[in-house]
Short mmCIF file of C-alpha atoms and ligand atoms in Angstrom, two decimals:
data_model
loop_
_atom_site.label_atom_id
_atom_site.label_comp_id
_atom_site.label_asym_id
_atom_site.label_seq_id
_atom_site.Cartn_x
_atom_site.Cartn_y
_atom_site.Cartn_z
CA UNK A 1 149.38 6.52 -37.70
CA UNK A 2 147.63 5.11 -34.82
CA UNK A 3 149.77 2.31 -34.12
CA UNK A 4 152.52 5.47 -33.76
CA UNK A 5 150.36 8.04 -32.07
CA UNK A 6 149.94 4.75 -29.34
CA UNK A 7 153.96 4.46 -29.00
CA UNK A 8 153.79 7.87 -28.35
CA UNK A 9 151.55 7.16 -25.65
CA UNK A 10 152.89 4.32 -24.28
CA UNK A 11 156.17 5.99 -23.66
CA UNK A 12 154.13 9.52 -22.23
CA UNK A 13 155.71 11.46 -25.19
CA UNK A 14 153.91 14.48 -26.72
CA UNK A 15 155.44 16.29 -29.46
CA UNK A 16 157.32 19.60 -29.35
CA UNK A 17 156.57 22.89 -32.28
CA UNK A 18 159.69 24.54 -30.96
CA UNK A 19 161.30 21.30 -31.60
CA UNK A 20 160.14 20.97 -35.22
CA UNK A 21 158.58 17.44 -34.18
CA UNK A 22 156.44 16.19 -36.84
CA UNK A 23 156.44 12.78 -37.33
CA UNK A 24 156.13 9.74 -39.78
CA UNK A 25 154.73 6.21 -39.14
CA UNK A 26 153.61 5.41 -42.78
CA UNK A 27 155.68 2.56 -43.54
CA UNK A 28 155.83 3.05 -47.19
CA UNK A 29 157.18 6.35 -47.29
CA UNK A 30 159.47 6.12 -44.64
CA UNK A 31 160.81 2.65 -46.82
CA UNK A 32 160.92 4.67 -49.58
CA UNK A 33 162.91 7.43 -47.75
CA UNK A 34 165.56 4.50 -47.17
CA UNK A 35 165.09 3.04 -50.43
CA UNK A 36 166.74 6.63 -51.59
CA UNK A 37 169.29 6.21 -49.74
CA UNK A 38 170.41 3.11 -51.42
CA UNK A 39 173.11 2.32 -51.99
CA UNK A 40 175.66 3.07 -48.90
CA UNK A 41 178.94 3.06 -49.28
CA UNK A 42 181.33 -0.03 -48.92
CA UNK A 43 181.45 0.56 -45.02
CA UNK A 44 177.97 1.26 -44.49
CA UNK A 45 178.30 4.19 -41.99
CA UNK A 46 174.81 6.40 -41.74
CA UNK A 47 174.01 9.30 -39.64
CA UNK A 48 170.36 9.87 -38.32
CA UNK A 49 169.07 13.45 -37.42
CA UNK A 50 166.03 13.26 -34.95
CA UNK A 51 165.29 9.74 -34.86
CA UNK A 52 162.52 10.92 -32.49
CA UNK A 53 159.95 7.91 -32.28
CA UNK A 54 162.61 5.90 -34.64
CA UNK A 55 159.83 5.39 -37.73
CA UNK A 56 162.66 6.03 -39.98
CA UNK A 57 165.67 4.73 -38.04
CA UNK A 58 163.55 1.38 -38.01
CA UNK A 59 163.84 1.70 -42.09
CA UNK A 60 167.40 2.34 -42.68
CA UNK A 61 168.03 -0.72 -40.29
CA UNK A 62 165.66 -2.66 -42.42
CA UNK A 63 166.16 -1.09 -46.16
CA UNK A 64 169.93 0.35 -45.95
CA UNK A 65 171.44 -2.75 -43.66
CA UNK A 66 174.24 -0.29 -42.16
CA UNK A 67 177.01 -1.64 -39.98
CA UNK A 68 176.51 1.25 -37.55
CA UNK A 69 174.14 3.71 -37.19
CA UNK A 70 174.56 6.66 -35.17
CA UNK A 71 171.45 9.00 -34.05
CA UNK A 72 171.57 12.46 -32.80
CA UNK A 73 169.00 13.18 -30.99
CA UNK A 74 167.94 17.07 -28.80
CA UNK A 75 164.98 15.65 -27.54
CA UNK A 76 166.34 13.88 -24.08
CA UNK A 77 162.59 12.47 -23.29
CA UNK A 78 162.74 9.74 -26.12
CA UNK A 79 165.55 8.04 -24.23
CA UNK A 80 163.94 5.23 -22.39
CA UNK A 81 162.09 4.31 -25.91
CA UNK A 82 165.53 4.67 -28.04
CA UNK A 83 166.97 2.13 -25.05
CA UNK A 84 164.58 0.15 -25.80
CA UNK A 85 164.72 0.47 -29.58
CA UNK A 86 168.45 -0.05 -29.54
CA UNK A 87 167.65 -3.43 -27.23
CA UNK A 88 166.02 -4.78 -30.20
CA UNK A 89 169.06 -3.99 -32.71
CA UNK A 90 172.41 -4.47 -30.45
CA UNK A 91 176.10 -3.44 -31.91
CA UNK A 92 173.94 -1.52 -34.81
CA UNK A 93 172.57 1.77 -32.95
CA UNK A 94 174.35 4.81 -31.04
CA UNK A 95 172.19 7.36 -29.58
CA UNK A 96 173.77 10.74 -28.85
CA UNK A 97 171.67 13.58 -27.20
CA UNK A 98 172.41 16.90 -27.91
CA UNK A 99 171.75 19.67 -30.51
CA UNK A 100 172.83 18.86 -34.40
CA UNK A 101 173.74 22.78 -34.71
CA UNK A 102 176.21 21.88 -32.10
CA UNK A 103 177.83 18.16 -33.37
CA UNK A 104 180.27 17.66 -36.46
CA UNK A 105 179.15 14.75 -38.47
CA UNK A 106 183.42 14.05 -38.31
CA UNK A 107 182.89 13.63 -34.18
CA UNK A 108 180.83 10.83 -34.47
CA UNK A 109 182.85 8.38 -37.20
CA UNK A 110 186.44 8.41 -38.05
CA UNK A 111 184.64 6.79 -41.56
CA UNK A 112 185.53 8.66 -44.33
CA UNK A 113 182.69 7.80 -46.40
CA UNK A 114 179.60 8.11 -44.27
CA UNK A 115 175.60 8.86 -45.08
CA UNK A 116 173.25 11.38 -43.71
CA UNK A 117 169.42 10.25 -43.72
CA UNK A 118 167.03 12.93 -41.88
CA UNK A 119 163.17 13.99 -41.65
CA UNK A 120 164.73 17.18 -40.84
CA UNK A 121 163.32 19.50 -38.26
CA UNK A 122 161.79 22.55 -40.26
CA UNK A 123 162.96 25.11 -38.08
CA UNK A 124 167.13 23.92 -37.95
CA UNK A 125 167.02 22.13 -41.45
CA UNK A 126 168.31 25.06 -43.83
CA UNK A 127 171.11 25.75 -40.95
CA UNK A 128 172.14 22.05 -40.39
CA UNK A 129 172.45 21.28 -44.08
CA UNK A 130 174.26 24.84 -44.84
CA UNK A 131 176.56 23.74 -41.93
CA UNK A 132 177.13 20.10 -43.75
CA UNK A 133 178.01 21.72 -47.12
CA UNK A 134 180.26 23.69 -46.04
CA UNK A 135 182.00 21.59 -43.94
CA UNK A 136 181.51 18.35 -46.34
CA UNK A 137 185.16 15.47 -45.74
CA UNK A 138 183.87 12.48 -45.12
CA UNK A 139 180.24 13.27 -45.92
CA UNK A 140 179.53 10.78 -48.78
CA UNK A 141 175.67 11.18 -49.58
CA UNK A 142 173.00 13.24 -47.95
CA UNK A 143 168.72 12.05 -47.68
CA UNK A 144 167.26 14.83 -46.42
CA UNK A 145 163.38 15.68 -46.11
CA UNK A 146 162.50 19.50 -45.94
CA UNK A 147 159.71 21.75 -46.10
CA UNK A 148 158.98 21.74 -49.86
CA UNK A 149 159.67 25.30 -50.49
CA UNK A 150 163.04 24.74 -48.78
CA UNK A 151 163.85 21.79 -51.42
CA UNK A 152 162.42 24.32 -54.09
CA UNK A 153 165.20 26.96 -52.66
CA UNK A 154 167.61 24.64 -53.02
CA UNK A 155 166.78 23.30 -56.16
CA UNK A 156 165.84 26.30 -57.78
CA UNK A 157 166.63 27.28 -61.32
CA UNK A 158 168.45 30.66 -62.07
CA UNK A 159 166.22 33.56 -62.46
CA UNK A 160 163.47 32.40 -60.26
CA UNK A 161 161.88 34.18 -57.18
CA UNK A 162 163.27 30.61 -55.36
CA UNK A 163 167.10 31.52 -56.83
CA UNK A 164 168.82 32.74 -53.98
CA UNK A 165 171.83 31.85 -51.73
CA UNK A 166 170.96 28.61 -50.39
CA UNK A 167 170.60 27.70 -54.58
CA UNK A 168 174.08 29.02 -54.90
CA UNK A 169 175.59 27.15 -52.00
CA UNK A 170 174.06 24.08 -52.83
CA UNK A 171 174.08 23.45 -56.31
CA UNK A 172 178.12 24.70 -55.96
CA UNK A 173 178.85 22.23 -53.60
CA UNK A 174 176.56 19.46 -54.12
CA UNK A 175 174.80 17.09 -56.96
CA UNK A 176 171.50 17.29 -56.42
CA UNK A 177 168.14 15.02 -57.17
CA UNK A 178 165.46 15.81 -55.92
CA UNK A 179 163.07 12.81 -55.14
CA UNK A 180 159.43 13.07 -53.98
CA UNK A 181 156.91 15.30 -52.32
CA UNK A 182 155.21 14.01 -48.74
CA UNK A 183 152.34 15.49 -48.44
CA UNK A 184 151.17 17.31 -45.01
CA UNK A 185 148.69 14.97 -44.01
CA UNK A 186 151.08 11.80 -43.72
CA UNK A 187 152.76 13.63 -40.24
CA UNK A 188 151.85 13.55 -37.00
CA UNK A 189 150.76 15.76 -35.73
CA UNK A 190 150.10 18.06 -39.11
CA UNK A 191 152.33 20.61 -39.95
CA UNK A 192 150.87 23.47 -42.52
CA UNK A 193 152.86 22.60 -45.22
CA UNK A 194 154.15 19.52 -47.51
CA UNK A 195 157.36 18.38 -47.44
CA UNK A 196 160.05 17.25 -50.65
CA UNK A 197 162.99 14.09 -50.21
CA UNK A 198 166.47 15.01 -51.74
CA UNK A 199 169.71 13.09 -52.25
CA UNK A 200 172.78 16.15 -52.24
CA UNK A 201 176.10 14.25 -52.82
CA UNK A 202 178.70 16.64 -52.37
CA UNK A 203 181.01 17.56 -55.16
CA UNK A 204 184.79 17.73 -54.87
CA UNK A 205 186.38 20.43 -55.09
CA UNK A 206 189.31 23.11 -54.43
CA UNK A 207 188.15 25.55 -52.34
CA UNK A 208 189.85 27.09 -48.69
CA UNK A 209 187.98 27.87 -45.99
CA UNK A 210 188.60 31.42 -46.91
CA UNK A 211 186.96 31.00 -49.99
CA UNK A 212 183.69 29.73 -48.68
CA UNK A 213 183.66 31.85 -46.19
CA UNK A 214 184.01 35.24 -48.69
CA UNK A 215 181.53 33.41 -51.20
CA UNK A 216 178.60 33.42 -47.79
CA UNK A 217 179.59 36.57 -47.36
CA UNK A 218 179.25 37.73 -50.81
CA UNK A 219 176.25 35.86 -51.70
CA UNK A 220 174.08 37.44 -48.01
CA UNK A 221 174.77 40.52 -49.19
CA UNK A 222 173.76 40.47 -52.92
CA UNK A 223 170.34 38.34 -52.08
CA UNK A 224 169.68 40.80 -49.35
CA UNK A 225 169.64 43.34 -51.91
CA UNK A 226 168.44 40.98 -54.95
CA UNK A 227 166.45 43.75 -57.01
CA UNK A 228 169.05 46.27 -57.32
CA UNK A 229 171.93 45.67 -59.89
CA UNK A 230 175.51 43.67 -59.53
CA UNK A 231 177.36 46.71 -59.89
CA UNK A 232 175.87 48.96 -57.18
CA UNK A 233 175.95 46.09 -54.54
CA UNK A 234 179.73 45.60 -55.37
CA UNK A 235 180.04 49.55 -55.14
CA UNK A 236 179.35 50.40 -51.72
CA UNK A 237 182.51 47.68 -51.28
CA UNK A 238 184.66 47.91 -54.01
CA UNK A 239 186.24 50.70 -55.90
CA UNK A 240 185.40 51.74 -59.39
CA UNK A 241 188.44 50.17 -61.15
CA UNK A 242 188.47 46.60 -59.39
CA UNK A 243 183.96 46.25 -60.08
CA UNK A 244 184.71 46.85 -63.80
CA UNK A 245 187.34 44.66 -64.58
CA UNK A 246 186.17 42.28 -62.02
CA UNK A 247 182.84 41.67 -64.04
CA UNK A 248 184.25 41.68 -67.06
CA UNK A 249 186.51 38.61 -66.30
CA UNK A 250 183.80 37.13 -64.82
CA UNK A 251 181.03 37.64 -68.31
CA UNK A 252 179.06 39.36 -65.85
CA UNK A 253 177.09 42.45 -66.98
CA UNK A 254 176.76 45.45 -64.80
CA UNK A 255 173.14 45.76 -65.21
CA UNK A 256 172.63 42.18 -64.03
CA UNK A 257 170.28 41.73 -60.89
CA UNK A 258 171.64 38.67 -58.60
CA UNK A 259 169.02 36.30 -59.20
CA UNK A 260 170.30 36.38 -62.88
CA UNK A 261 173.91 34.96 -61.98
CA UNK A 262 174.56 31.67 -61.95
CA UNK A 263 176.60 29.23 -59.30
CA UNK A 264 179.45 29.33 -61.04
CA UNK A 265 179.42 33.02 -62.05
CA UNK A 266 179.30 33.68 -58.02
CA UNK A 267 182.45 31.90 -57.95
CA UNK A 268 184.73 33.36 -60.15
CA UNK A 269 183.32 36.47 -58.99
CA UNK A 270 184.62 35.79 -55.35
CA UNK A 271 187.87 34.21 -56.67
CA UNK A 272 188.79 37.27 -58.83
CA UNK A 273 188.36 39.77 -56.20
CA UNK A 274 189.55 38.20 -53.43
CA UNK A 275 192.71 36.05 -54.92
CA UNK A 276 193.55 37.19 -58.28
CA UNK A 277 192.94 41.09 -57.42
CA UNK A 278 194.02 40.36 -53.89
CA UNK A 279 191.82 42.45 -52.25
CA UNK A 280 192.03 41.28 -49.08
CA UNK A 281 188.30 42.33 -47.63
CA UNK A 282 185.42 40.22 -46.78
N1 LIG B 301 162.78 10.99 -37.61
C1 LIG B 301 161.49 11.13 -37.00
C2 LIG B 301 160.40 10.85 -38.01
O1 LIG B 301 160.70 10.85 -39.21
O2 LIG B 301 159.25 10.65 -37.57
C3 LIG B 301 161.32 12.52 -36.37
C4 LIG B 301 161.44 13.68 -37.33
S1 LIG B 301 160.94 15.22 -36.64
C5 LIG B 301 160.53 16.10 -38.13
C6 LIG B 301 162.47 16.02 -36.19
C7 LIG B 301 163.24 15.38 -35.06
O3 LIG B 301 164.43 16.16 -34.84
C8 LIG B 301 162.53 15.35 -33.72
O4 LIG B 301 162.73 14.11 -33.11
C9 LIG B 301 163.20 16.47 -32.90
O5 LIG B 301 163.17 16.25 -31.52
C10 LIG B 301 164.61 16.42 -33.46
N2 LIG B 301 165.33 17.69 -33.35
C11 LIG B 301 164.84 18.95 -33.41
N3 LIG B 301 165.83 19.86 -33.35
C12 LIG B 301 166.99 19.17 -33.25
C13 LIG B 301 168.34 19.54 -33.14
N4 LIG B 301 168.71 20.81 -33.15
N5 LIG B 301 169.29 18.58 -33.04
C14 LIG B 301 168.91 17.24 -33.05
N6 LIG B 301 167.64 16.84 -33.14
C15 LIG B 301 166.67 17.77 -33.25
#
């Protein structure tokens, strides 16, 4: 930690709340961070979200060996030390300023089988990885640190108070292993809360945009309202006829709350109304 906070120093960097910048010089963990990432695909492609003070970039070099490594970086002041990082490392390391929210994964590497490794920043994390599901060619394997009650929304089991949309999207789209807790005090500076590692490898499958984009849909509005039951969410949308036979088809009963319906139940529920019923409304 000290060894860090004096980098910090050297380079007259401080660190940024609004910026989510909490950061990790312990060695071990951020090894074992790459270690997770192991292996890379055959072309060893990996993407870095706010490599900040480079702690972990300096482990995937070391641990995950990749041919190229491209950072993204909002943070413009850690420039002259990622120049000088980069010095140390040539034809391995592309830094690219800007905000994650804001760059495709795709934009950076024509690779079609590329990793993600990030100590993602707490306030952008839920958005960048809910951007990276949905929007998943080429993405090969995600490493991703978030707050711990993030990785327990994720990874949450059906019928929890966790259960909710970010569950749905995620365990839809992705395989997901969840890896170790980091507790707060390894960061610098502190944040109030511990943080959990997890691998996501997206899944394949056969969905259009326009089913994605009716499943968000669906899934905001029934978590928004996740005490009251399926069938009076879908009724202040859908008439009578099309809610009946539409749960029925899907083994869903009426009287079910959302946080009682699984992934896959969300699915055909979106499917049926939208393709098979043709109801052309989001
Ligand atoms: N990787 C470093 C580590 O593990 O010590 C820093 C992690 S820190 C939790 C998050 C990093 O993401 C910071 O460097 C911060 O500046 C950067 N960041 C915050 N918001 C960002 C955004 N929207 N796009 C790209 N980087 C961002």
């Amino acid at each position: 930690m000290e060894l860090g906070r004096k980098l910090l120093e050297r380079y007259g960097l401080t660190h940024s709340k609004r910026l989510g910048q909490h950061f990790l010089f312990d060695r071990g963990i951020l090894e074992r961070i790459a270690r997770c990432a192991m292996p890379l695909s055959e072309d060893r492609i990996v993407i870095e979200v706010g490599p900040g003070p480079c702690g972990l970039t300096a482990a995937i070099l070391e641990i995950c060996k990749p041919r190229r490594l491209y950072c993204v970086e909002k943070d413009v002041s850690f420039e002259k030390l990622h120049r000088d990082f980069a010095a140390d490392h040539p034809g391995k390391l592309e830094f690219i300023y800007g905000d994650a929210l804001d760059i495709r994964p795709q934009s950076l590497t024509s690779n079609q089988n590329f990793s993600i490794i990030a100590n993602l920043p707490y306030n952008v994390g839920t958005k960048l990885l809910t951007n990276w599901i949905l929007d998943p060619v080429g993405i090969g394997k995600m490493t991703l640190m978030f707050q711990k009650e993030v990785a327990n929304r994720i990874n949450a089991a059906i019928g929890t108070k966790a259960y909710g949309r970010l569950s749905v999207i995620s365990q839809l789209f992705c395989e997901i292993e969840r890896l170790f807790d980091v507790p707060a005090g390894a960061f610098y500076p502190m944040p109030k809360v511990d943080s959990t590692v997890i691998n996501l490898v997206p899944k394949r499958t056969e969905l259009t945009t326009d089913d994605i984009n009716r499943l968000q849909n669906l899934t905001e509005n029934c978590f928004q309202k996740r005490r009251k039951m399926i069938h009076t969410i879908l009724k202040s949308k859908y008439p009578e006829p099309v809610i009946k036979e539409t749960l029925a088809q899907c083994n869903i009963t009426p009287t079910m709350r959302p946080e009682e319906i699984t992934p896959s139940q969300f699915l055909r529920l979106v499917r049926h109304i939208f393709r098979d019923l043709a109801l052309i409304k989001n």
